[in-house]
Structures are given as C-alpha cells and as structure tokens.
Amino acid sequence: MRLLMLGGTEFVGRAVTDAALARGWDVTVFHRGRHAPPPGVRALTGDRTAGPAGLAALTEGGPDWDLVVDTWSGAPSAVRDAARLLCDRAGRFGYVSSRSVYAYPAAAGLDEDGPPVAGASPDDGGDVPYGRAKRGGELAALDAFGDRALLARAGLIIGPGENIGRLPWWLSRIARGGPVIAPGPPGTELQYIDARDMAEWLLDAAANGLHGAYNTVSRPGHATMGELLTACVRATGSDAELRWTDPEALLAAGVEPWTDLPVWLPPGELYDTLHRGDHTKAYAAGLRCRPVGETVADTWSWLRTLGGIAPRRPDRPAVGLDPHLEAKLLAL
C-alpha cells in the first residue's frame, strides 16, 4: 500500500505514519517542515494555508497513492483544496474527524446517524469553531471522494506523542508525589481512544474498502477515572496519594472540568456527549482498544525521553490545575 499522510510528524499523524511503516507500506508525508519527518518516509514540504501554491509539492509527479490520511482541524477549505487536488491520484481518503461534529448536546448512546452541527461548509475559511471545522472537513472529503471517503470520528485521544497535554499533565503531577486532588467518584466511566489503536483501525478499514462515518472510540467504561489515575501512580512509581473529591466540591471551588482536571467531567450533558457515545459500528468493523494501563505506561515512557516535558500545540490552551487552587482544595 502507498500512503500519503498529510502531516505525519506529530501525535495522531505520527501514529498513522508509524503504523503504516511497521506494515511495510510506502509512506509519503506532506508537512510544513517544523518537525523532522519520521525515518523511512518520502518527505514533501508545503503549507496548505498558503493556497494552491502551498500544495505545489503534491503536483510534482511521483507516485499515486492508495490512501490519503488527513488530520486537519483548522479551516475546512484546506481539506477541500487538498482533497480536490488528490481525488484523481488517490484511491481513498481517510479523514480523522471528531465526535464534536454532532449537534450539542449529543445524547448518551448517539450513533453515527446523529444530527451534525449546523452551518458547516467545505468552503469555510479563517477561524472556524472546532466542531464546525471538523464537519466542514468531512463534507470536503465527501465532496471530492464520495464513497471512497472514510470518516473516523474520534473522541478524546490520548497516548504517546500527545501534544494537547491531558494525560501528560496527570502523569507529571502524579510523578511529583504527595496528595493529589482526584475528581470523584473513582468509578466514573471514561471513553477515549489511544492514537495507536485508531491508527491501526484506520489503516485496516481503508485497506478493506470501508467508507462513511465511524465513531472511533472505546466503549463507555473501557476505563474509569480511578483506573486511569491508579495506572498513573503505578507507571510513575510515585508516592502520590489520590484524594478523591466530590464533583460538587470541585465545582464550588471554581475548578473547570476538562481543562483544570483534564479528562474529567461531572455528570450532565457534556459528560454524556464526550464519554457516552455509541461505539458499536467501529467495534464491529474491527476496532480494538488496548488496556488503559498500557496506554498510561507507554505515555510515561515516551514522556521520560523528553525530560518529562510534553510538546504542546500552540493553538491549544494549557491544561492543568493551578497549584494554589489544589492546595486550597487539599486543605478543606
């Protein structure tokens, strides 16, 4: 198989690239040159935000591709331009989308037929809200590739290479040891995907000719908040003491779910939207999710190779609980 990876040097794109190389595929990455390309790939450089000129490297001869994979999360017009350029040179187009494409709130158990956000267009440019941007990207892929387009609607993505900071923050905080505010109850069920599991599924699905939308997430409750944080304690070898705290106390103290305490959400619409989505179609199509302990241990091993400081995308805000607020909560 010949893969063209649009991106391919960070997190999800890198996971797809690594998975394809491990299969012996011929891999080309098209990227802006901000990070070194993975060993063993053919690298093309360009900037898709610069209009047609930024895609020039994709027109300079060379092989056609069996599959293009795109993880773009900005203006959908960038997906549109690349997909239109490649539709006659590539067999299939895999777009890493998001469950944020569903109209909010997404009810617990919502499947791929749920209503999408309103107003999205493949022609949207500039600063577009995330959910609408991803839906616009989907429409761009479908417009160019039709039933050759595969839409992987991910939820929370974690694992080695994460450049958002959610699991790395928990690992770093727990590695420091001592009492740690843990959002209760510990049995709160989580839904997420390890980037490597999504990459393997995406390559399998594309190779098998699947198309259309799939919620590429674990089953709800694949892990719990307690299992995730206990795995962090175990992986780091820390003496951290998890202080389980009721959601009401956290909210009353001004703690912001998802950002101050990454991954965690209290019960309600947002929790149902992000941690209770339907997963059955992707599982029936072969999605398998590794144990949470493996994801956590591998992320910690990767983080240690970087001196404990994870890379962070400049377009995403920092996450994590302010130490002064944590100290205040621990004193209650």
PDB file of C-alpha atoms in Angstrom, residues 105-311:
ATOM      1  CA  PRO A 105     -25.764  18.177  23.326  1.00  0.00           C
ATOM      2  CA  ALA A 106     -25.201  14.704  21.927  1.00  0.00           C
ATOM      3  CA  ALA A 107     -27.379  12.276  23.859  1.00  0.00           C
ATOM      4  CA  ALA A 108     -25.808   9.255  25.544  1.00  0.00           C
ATOM      5  CA  GLY A 109     -25.575   6.409  23.059  1.00  0.00           C
ATOM      6  CA  LEU A 110     -25.750   8.664  19.996  1.00  0.00           C
ATOM      7  CA  ASP A 111     -24.621   6.801  16.880  1.00  0.00           C
ATOM      8  CA  GLU A 112     -23.291   7.956  13.519  1.00  0.00           C
ATOM      9  CA  ASP A 113     -26.762   8.985  12.342  1.00  0.00           C
ATOM     10  CA  GLY A 114     -26.981  11.740  14.963  1.00  0.00           C
ATOM     11  CA  PRO A 115     -27.638  15.270  13.695  1.00  0.00           C
ATOM     12  CA  PRO A 116     -24.482  17.230  12.801  1.00  0.00           C
ATOM     13  CA  VAL A 117     -23.676  20.805  13.759  1.00  0.00           C
ATOM     14  CA  ALA A 118     -25.423  23.416  11.655  1.00  0.00           C
ATOM     15  CA  GLY A 119     -23.797  25.753   9.193  1.00  0.00           C
ATOM     16  CA  ALA A 120     -20.668  23.789   8.306  1.00  0.00           C
ATOM     17  CA  SER A 121     -19.309  24.102   4.781  1.00  0.00           C
ATOM     18  CA  PRO A 122     -16.211  22.792   2.999  1.00  0.00           C
ATOM     19  CA  ASP A 123     -15.669  26.385   1.841  1.00  0.00           C
ATOM     20  CA  ASP A 124     -15.311  27.761   5.377  1.00  0.00           C
ATOM     21  CA  GLY A 125     -12.020  29.569   5.878  1.00  0.00           C
ATOM     22  CA  GLY A 126     -10.425  31.522   8.674  1.00  0.00           C
ATOM     23  CA  ASP A 127     -11.155  30.909  12.343  1.00  0.00           C
ATOM     24  CA  VAL A 128     -13.943  28.315  12.488  1.00  0.00           C
ATOM     25  CA  PRO A 129     -15.252  26.686  15.711  1.00  0.00           C
ATOM     26  CA  TYR A 130     -13.788  23.211  16.170  1.00  0.00           C
ATOM     27  CA  GLY A 131     -16.959  21.152  15.661  1.00  0.00           C
ATOM     28  CA  ARG A 132     -17.969  23.087  12.585  1.00  0.00           C
ATOM     29  CA  ALA A 133     -14.416  22.906  11.218  1.00  0.00           C
ATOM     30  CA  LYS A 134     -14.356  19.129  11.527  1.00  0.00           C
ATOM     31  CA  ARG A 135     -17.793  18.776   9.955  1.00  0.00           C
ATOM     32  CA  GLY A 136     -16.703  21.050   7.128  1.00  0.00           C
ATOM     33  CA  GLY A 137     -13.655  18.847   6.660  1.00  0.00           C
ATOM     34  CA  GLU A 138     -15.915  15.809   6.432  1.00  0.00           C
ATOM     35  CA  LEU A 139     -18.037  17.495   3.778  1.00  0.00           C
ATOM     36  CA  ALA A 140     -14.906  18.411   1.840  1.00  0.00           C
ATOM     37  CA  ALA A 141     -13.718  14.797   1.892  1.00  0.00           C
ATOM     38  CA  LEU A 142     -17.131  13.531   0.810  1.00  0.00           C
ATOM     39  CA  ASP A 143     -17.449  16.132  -1.946  1.00  0.00           C
ATOM     40  CA  ALA A 144     -14.134  15.071  -3.500  1.00  0.00           C
ATOM     41  CA  PHE A 145     -14.038  11.336  -2.794  1.00  0.00           C
ATOM     42  CA  GLY A 146     -17.678  10.309  -2.294  1.00  0.00           C
ATOM     43  CA  ASP A 147     -17.913   6.680  -1.212  1.00  0.00           C
ATOM     44  CA  ARG A 148     -14.120   6.481  -1.205  1.00  0.00           C
ATOM     45  CA  ALA A 149     -14.028   8.710   1.914  1.00  0.00           C
ATOM     46  CA  LEU A 150     -13.678   7.219   5.396  1.00  0.00           C
ATOM     47  CA  LEU A 151     -14.509   9.467   8.360  1.00  0.00           C
ATOM     48  CA  ALA A 152     -13.002   8.459  11.712  1.00  0.00           C
ATOM     49  CA  ARG A 153     -14.935  10.381  14.351  1.00  0.00           C
ATOM     50  CA  ALA A 154     -12.639  10.240  17.340  1.00  0.00           C
ATOM     51  CA  GLY A 155     -13.415  11.356  20.859  1.00  0.00           C
ATOM     52  CA  LEU A 156     -10.775  12.031  23.497  1.00  0.00           C
ATOM     53  CA  ILE A 157      -7.411  10.913  22.060  1.00  0.00           C
ATOM     54  CA  ILE A 158      -4.533  10.015  24.369  1.00  0.00           C
ATOM     55  CA  GLY A 159      -1.318   8.013  24.167  1.00  0.00           C
ATOM     56  CA  PRO A 160       2.371   8.515  23.404  1.00  0.00           C
ATOM     57  CA  GLY A 161       3.032  11.659  21.406  1.00  0.00           C
ATOM     58  CA  GLU A 162       0.094  13.586  22.862  1.00  0.00           C
ATOM     59  CA  ASN A 163       0.613  17.291  22.229  1.00  0.00           C
ATOM     60  CA  ILE A 164      -2.578  18.506  23.922  1.00  0.00           C
ATOM     61  CA  GLY A 165      -1.309  17.840  27.429  1.00  0.00           C
ATOM     62  CA  ARG A 166      -4.129  15.962  29.132  1.00  0.00           C
ATOM     63  CA  LEU A 167      -2.595  12.615  30.094  1.00  0.00           C
ATOM     64  CA  PRO A 168       0.921  14.130  30.251  1.00  0.00           C
ATOM     65  CA  TRP A 169      -0.328  16.623  32.841  1.00  0.00           C
ATOM     66  CA  TRP A 170      -1.743  13.872  35.047  1.00  0.00           C
ATOM     67  CA  LEU A 171       1.452  11.837  34.756  1.00  0.00           C
ATOM     68  CA  SER A 172       3.659  14.815  35.574  1.00  0.00           C
ATOM     69  CA  ARG A 173       1.516  15.884  38.505  1.00  0.00           C
ATOM     70  CA  ILE A 174       1.324  12.400  39.990  1.00  0.00           C
ATOM     71  CA  ALA A 175       5.050  11.854  39.451  1.00  0.00           C
ATOM     72  CA  ARG A 176       5.708  14.804  41.793  1.00  0.00           C
ATOM     73  CA  GLY A 177       4.033  12.815  44.546  1.00  0.00           C
ATOM     74  CA  GLY A 178       2.220  13.840  47.693  1.00  0.00           C
ATOM     75  CA  PRO A 179      -1.531  14.322  47.998  1.00  0.00           C
ATOM     76  CA  VAL A 180      -3.220  14.832  44.621  1.00  0.00           C
ATOM     77  CA  ILE A 181      -6.748  16.108  44.039  1.00  0.00           C
ATOM     78  CA  ALA A 182      -8.568  13.355  42.146  1.00  0.00           C
ATOM     79  CA  PRO A 183     -12.030  14.083  40.728  1.00  0.00           C
ATOM     80  CA  GLY A 184     -14.526  11.600  42.064  1.00  0.00           C
ATOM     81  CA  PRO A 185     -16.136   9.286  42.110  1.00  0.00           C
ATOM     82  CA  PRO A 186     -13.339   6.897  41.057  1.00  0.00           C
ATOM     83  CA  GLY A 187     -15.875   4.714  39.257  1.00  0.00           C
ATOM     84  CA  THR A 188     -16.707   7.460  36.729  1.00  0.00           C
ATOM     85  CA  GLU A 189     -16.621   5.796  33.316  1.00  0.00           C
ATOM     86  CA  LEU A 190     -14.393   7.212  30.576  1.00  0.00           C
ATOM     87  CA  GLN A 191     -14.488   6.925  26.792  1.00  0.00           C
ATOM     88  CA  TYR A 192     -11.401   7.646  24.728  1.00  0.00           C
ATOM     89  CA  ILE A 193      -9.062   6.186  22.100  1.00  0.00           C
ATOM     90  CA  ASP A 194      -5.332   5.508  22.119  1.00  0.00           C
ATOM     91  CA  ALA A 195      -3.948   7.219  18.990  1.00  0.00           C
ATOM     92  CA  ARG A 196      -2.152   3.997  18.035  1.00  0.00           C
ATOM     93  CA  ASP A 197      -5.356   1.948  18.164  1.00  0.00           C
ATOM     94  CA  MET A 198      -7.133   4.476  15.988  1.00  0.00           C
ATOM     95  CA  ALA A 199      -4.238   4.461  13.529  1.00  0.00           C
ATOM     96  CA  GLU A 200      -4.291   0.676  13.180  1.00  0.00           C
ATOM     97  CA  TRP A 201      -8.053   0.643  12.719  1.00  0.00           C
ATOM     98  CA  LEU A 202      -7.960   3.442  10.164  1.00  0.00           C
ATOM     99  CA  LEU A 203      -5.381   1.649   8.017  1.00  0.00           C
ATOM    100  CA  ASP A 204      -7.258  -1.660   8.241  1.00  0.00           C
ATOM    101  CA  ALA A 205     -10.589  -0.040   7.451  1.00  0.00           C
ATOM    102  CA  ALA A 206      -9.240   1.835   4.453  1.00  0.00           C
ATOM    103  CA  ALA A 207      -7.443  -1.233   3.117  1.00  0.00           C
ATOM    104  CA  ASN A 208     -10.699  -3.176   3.420  1.00  0.00           C
ATOM    105  CA  GLY A 209     -12.633  -0.539   1.485  1.00  0.00           C
ATOM    106  CA  LEU A 210     -14.783   0.794   4.319  1.00  0.00           C
ATOM    107  CA  HIS A 211     -16.300   4.221   3.860  1.00  0.00           C
ATOM    108  CA  GLY A 212     -18.584   6.651   5.645  1.00  0.00           C
ATOM    109  CA  ALA A 213     -18.571   7.693   9.294  1.00  0.00           C
ATOM    110  CA  TYR A 214     -17.454   5.648  12.306  1.00  0.00           C
ATOM    111  CA  ASN A 215     -17.270   6.701  15.953  1.00  0.00           C
ATOM    112  CA  THR A 216     -13.699   5.585  16.656  1.00  0.00           C
ATOM    113  CA  VAL A 217     -13.864   5.492  20.441  1.00  0.00           C
ATOM    114  CA  SER A 218     -13.648   2.839  23.131  1.00  0.00           C
ATOM    115  CA  ARG A 219     -16.797   1.513  24.681  1.00  0.00           C
ATOM    116  CA  PRO A 220     -18.031   3.745  27.530  1.00  0.00           C
ATOM    117  CA  GLY A 221     -16.358   2.457  30.662  1.00  0.00           C
ATOM    118  CA  HIS A 222     -13.384   0.909  28.876  1.00  0.00           C
ATOM    119  CA  ALA A 223     -11.625   2.552  31.814  1.00  0.00           C
ATOM    120  CA  THR A 224     -12.704   4.563  34.836  1.00  0.00           C
ATOM    121  CA  MET A 225     -11.210   7.707  36.311  1.00  0.00           C
ATOM    122  CA  GLY A 226      -9.956   5.582  39.177  1.00  0.00           C
ATOM    123  CA  GLU A 227      -8.275   3.100  36.855  1.00  0.00           C
ATOM    124  CA  LEU A 228      -6.662   5.878  34.831  1.00  0.00           C
ATOM    125  CA  LEU A 229      -5.165   7.697  37.816  1.00  0.00           C
ATOM    126  CA  THR A 230      -4.153   4.498  39.604  1.00  0.00           C
ATOM    127  CA  ALA A 231      -2.343   3.475  36.429  1.00  0.00           C
ATOM    128  CA  CYS A 232      -0.528   6.837  36.540  1.00  0.00           C
ATOM    129  CA  VAL A 233       0.612   6.146  40.098  1.00  0.00           C
ATOM    130  CA  ARG A 234       1.789   2.681  39.116  1.00  0.00           C
ATOM    131  CA  ALA A 235       3.595   3.793  35.948  1.00  0.00           C
ATOM    132  CA  THR A 236       5.470   6.646  37.624  1.00  0.00           C
ATOM    133  CA  GLY A 237       6.338   4.710  40.783  1.00  0.00           C
ATOM    134  CA  SER A 238       5.181   7.740  42.720  1.00  0.00           C
ATOM    135  CA  ASP A 239       4.178   8.003  46.374  1.00  0.00           C
ATOM    136  CA  ALA A 240       1.199  10.113  45.294  1.00  0.00           C
ATOM    137  CA  GLU A 241      -1.920   9.837  47.420  1.00  0.00           C
ATOM    138  CA  LEU A 242      -5.106  10.250  45.393  1.00  0.00           C
ATOM    139  CA  ARG A 243      -7.547  12.424  47.351  1.00  0.00           C
ATOM    140  CA  TRP A 244     -10.916  11.631  45.784  1.00  0.00           C
ATOM    141  CA  THR A 245     -13.108  14.723  45.851  1.00  0.00           C
ATOM    142  CA  ASP A 246     -16.809  15.024  45.053  1.00  0.00           C
ATOM    143  CA  PRO A 247     -17.729  16.911  41.877  1.00  0.00           C
ATOM    144  CA  GLU A 248     -19.860  19.362  43.871  1.00  0.00           C
ATOM    145  CA  ALA A 249     -16.882  20.458  45.962  1.00  0.00           C
ATOM    146  CA  LEU A 250     -14.692  20.880  42.896  1.00  0.00           C
ATOM    147  CA  LEU A 251     -17.251  22.947  41.033  1.00  0.00           C
ATOM    148  CA  ALA A 252     -17.969  25.092  44.097  1.00  0.00           C
ATOM    149  CA  ALA A 253     -14.247  25.889  44.321  1.00  0.00           C
ATOM    150  CA  GLY A 254     -14.193  27.082  40.718  1.00  0.00           C
ATOM    151  CA  VAL A 255     -12.468  24.056  39.162  1.00  0.00           C
ATOM    152  CA  GLU A 256     -13.066  23.900  35.405  1.00  0.00           C
ATOM    153  CA  PRO A 257     -13.844  20.369  34.233  1.00  0.00           C
ATOM    154  CA  TRP A 258     -11.817  19.070  31.282  1.00  0.00           C
ATOM    155  CA  THR A 259      -9.251  21.888  31.448  1.00  0.00           C
ATOM    156  CA  ASP A 260      -8.231  22.243  35.120  1.00  0.00           C
ATOM    157  CA  LEU A 261      -8.608  18.493  35.680  1.00  0.00           C
ATOM    158  CA  PRO A 262      -8.115  17.011  32.212  1.00  0.00           C
ATOM    159  CA  VAL A 263     -10.314  14.116  31.019  1.00  0.00           C
ATOM    160  CA  TRP A 264     -12.752  14.563  33.926  1.00  0.00           C
ATOM    161  CA  LEU A 265     -16.315  15.784  33.525  1.00  0.00           C
ATOM    162  CA  PRO A 266     -19.109  15.848  36.121  1.00  0.00           C
ATOM    163  CA  PRO A 267     -22.438  14.185  35.295  1.00  0.00           C
ATOM    164  CA  GLY A 268     -24.529  16.087  32.765  1.00  0.00           C
ATOM    165  CA  GLU A 269     -24.877  16.904  29.086  1.00  0.00           C
ATOM    166  CA  LEU A 270     -21.175  17.405  28.408  1.00  0.00           C
ATOM    167  CA  TYR A 271     -20.297  14.129  30.116  1.00  0.00           C
ATOM    168  CA  ASP A 272     -22.867  12.268  28.018  1.00  0.00           C
ATOM    169  CA  THR A 273     -21.579  13.968  24.886  1.00  0.00           C
ATOM    170  CA  LEU A 274     -17.912  13.135  25.432  1.00  0.00           C
ATOM    171  CA  HIS A 275     -17.934   9.893  27.409  1.00  0.00           C
ATOM    172  CA  ARG A 276     -21.133   8.060  26.403  1.00  0.00           C
ATOM    173  CA  GLY A 277     -21.083   7.882  22.599  1.00  0.00           C
ATOM    174  CA  ASP A 278     -22.069   4.780  20.652  1.00  0.00           C
ATOM    175  CA  HIS A 279     -19.087   2.634  19.642  1.00  0.00           C
ATOM    176  CA  THR A 280     -20.685  -0.461  18.156  1.00  0.00           C
ATOM    177  CA  LYS A 281     -20.193   0.243  14.435  1.00  0.00           C
ATOM    178  CA  ALA A 282     -16.435   0.735  14.748  1.00  0.00           C
ATOM    179  CA  TYR A 283     -16.071  -2.287  17.038  1.00  0.00           C
ATOM    180  CA  ALA A 284     -17.979  -4.409  14.545  1.00  0.00           C
ATOM    181  CA  ALA A 285     -15.517  -3.162  11.920  1.00  0.00           C
ATOM    182  CA  GLY A 286     -12.529  -4.346  13.948  1.00  0.00           C
ATOM    183  CA  LEU A 287     -11.648  -1.540  16.378  1.00  0.00           C
ATOM    184  CA  ARG A 288      -9.790  -2.874  19.398  1.00  0.00           C
ATOM    185  CA  CYS A 289      -8.656  -0.751  22.349  1.00  0.00           C
ATOM    186  CA  ARG A 290      -5.687  -1.712  24.486  1.00  0.00           C
ATOM    187  CA  PRO A 291      -5.872  -1.680  28.314  1.00  0.00           C
ATOM    188  CA  VAL A 292      -5.583   1.717  29.961  1.00  0.00           C
ATOM    189  CA  GLY A 293      -2.513   0.590  31.911  1.00  0.00           C
ATOM    190  CA  GLU A 294      -0.631   0.002  28.659  1.00  0.00           C
ATOM    191  CA  THR A 295      -1.554   3.430  27.283  1.00  0.00           C
ATOM    192  CA  VAL A 296      -0.505   5.147  30.512  1.00  0.00           C
ATOM    193  CA  ALA A 297       2.782   3.222  30.882  1.00  0.00           C
ATOM    194  CA  ASP A 298       3.782   3.828  27.269  1.00  0.00           C
ATOM    195  CA  THR A 299       2.930   7.526  27.528  1.00  0.00           C
ATOM    196  CA  TRP A 300       5.059   7.842  30.648  1.00  0.00           C
ATOM    197  CA  SER A 301       7.974   6.053  28.941  1.00  0.00           C
ATOM    198  CA  TRP A 302       7.703   8.451  26.000  1.00  0.00           C
ATOM    199  CA  LEU A 303       7.414  11.470  28.293  1.00  0.00           C
ATOM    200  CA  ARG A 304      10.572  10.480  30.152  1.00  0.00           C
ATOM    201  CA  THR A 305      12.532  10.506  26.895  1.00  0.00           C
ATOM    202  CA  LEU A 306      11.622  14.198  26.649  1.00  0.00           C
ATOM    203  CA  GLY A 307      12.719  15.053  30.167  1.00  0.00           C
ATOM    204  CA  GLY A 308       9.139  14.971  31.395  1.00  0.00           C
ATOM    205  CA  ILE A 309       8.001  17.938  29.293  1.00  0.00           C
ATOM    206  CA  ALA A 310       5.488  17.092  26.583  1.00  0.00           C
ATOM    207  CA  PRO A 311       5.222  19.102  23.366  1.00  0.00           C
TER     208      PRO A 311
END
